[in-house]
Tab-separated table of C-alpha atoms in Angstrom:
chain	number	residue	atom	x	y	z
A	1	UNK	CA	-14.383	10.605	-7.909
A	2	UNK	CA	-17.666	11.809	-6.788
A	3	UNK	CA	-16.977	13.694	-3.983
A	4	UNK	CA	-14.344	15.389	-1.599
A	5	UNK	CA	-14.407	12.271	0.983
A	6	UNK	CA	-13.695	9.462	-1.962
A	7	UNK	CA	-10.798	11.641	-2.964
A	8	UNK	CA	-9.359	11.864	0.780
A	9	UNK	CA	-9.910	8.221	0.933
A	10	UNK	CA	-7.958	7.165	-1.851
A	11	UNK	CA	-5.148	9.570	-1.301
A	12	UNK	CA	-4.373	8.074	2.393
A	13	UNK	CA	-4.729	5.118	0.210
A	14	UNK	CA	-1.918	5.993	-1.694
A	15	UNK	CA	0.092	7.461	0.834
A	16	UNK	CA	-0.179	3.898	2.466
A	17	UNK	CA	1.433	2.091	-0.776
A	18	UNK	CA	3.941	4.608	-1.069
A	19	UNK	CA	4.869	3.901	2.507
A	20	UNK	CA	5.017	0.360	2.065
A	21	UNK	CA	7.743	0.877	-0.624
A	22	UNK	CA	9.584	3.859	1.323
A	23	UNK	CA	9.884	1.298	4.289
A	24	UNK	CA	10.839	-1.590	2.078
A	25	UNK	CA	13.730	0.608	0.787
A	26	UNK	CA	15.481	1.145	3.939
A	27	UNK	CA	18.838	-0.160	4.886
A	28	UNK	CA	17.059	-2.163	7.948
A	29	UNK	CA	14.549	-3.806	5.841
A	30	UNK	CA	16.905	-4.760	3.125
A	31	UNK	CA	19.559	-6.139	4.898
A	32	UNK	CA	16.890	-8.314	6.758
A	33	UNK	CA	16.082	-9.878	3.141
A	34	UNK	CA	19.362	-10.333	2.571
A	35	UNK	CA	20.250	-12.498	5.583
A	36	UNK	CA	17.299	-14.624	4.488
A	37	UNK	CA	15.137	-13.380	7.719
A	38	UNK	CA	11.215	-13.724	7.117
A	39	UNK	CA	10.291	-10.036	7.071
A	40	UNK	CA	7.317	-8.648	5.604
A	41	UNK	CA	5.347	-4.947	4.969
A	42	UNK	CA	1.957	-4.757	5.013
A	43	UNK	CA	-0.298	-1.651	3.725
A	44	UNK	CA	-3.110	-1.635	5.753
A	45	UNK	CA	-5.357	1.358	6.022
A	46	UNK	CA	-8.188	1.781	8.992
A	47	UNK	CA	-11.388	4.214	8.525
A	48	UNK	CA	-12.319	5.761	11.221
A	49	UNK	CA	-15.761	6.513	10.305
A	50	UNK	CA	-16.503	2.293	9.604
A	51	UNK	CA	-14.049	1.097	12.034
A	52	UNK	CA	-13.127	-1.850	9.446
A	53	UNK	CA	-9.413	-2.864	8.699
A	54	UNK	CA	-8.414	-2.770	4.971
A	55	UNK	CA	-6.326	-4.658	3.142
A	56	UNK	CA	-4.730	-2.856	0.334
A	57	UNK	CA	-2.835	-5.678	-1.411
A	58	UNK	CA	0.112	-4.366	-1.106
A	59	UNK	CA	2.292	-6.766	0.829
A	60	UNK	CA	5.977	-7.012	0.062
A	61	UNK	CA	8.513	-9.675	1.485
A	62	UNK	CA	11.072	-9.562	-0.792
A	63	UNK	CA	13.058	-6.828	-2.943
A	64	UNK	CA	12.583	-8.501	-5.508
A	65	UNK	CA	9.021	-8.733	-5.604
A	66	UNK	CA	8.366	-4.673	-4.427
A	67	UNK	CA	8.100	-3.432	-8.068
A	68	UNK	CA	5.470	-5.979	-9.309
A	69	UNK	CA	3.645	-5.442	-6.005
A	70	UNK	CA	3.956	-1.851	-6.392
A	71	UNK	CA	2.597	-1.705	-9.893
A	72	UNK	CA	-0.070	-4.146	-9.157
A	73	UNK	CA	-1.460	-2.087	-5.968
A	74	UNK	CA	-1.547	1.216	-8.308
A	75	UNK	CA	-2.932	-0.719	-10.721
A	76	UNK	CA	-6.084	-1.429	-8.274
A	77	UNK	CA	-5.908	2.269	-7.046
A	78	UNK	CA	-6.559	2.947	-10.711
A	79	UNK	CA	-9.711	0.779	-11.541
A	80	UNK	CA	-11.213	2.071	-8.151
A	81	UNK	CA	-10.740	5.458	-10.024
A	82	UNK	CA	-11.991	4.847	-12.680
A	83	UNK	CA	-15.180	4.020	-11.065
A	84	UNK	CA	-18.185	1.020	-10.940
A	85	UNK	CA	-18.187	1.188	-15.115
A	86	UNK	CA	-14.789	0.814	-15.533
C-alpha cells in the first residue's frame, strides 16, 4: 500500500470482518439461527475523515453461509491490496 493511512484503513477493515465472524460465533447469535429467527451481522466501517458509510460485503445470516462470506470478504481485502493493476 502506498502509504501509512491506506494501511490503517484496511486494517480497521479487517478488524471489522473479523468481528463480523467473532460475533457470528457466539452462543447468542447461534442459537438465534437455530430457532429459525431472522438475524443478521453486518460489517460496516465509517471514515471519519469522509464521513461516508461503507459497506464491506461482509454480511452473514446464517452459520452456514459465514465461511463463504468470510473467504469472499478477504478475498476483496486482497485485490484492494494488491492495488489498481491487479
Amino acid at each position: 500500500m502506498a502509504n501509512e493511512e491506506q494501511r490503517h484503513d484496511r486494517l480497521c477493515e479487517l478488524n471489522v470482518i473479523e468481528q463480523v465472524v467473532n460475533v457470528s460465533q457466539t452462543t447468542v447469535v447461534r442459537e438465534a439461527w437455530t430457532r429459525g429467527q431472522a438475524l443478521a451481522v453486518h460489517g460496516w466501517i465509517y471514515k471519519l475523515t469522509d464521513g461516508l458509510l461503507r459497506d464491506l460485503g461482509m454480511c452473514v445470516t446464517s452459520e452456514t453461509e459465514l465461511l463463504g462470506r468470510y473467504e469472499a470478504a478477504l478475498a476483496e481485502a486482497g485485490k484492494s491490496l494488491a492495488g489498481p493493476s491487479s
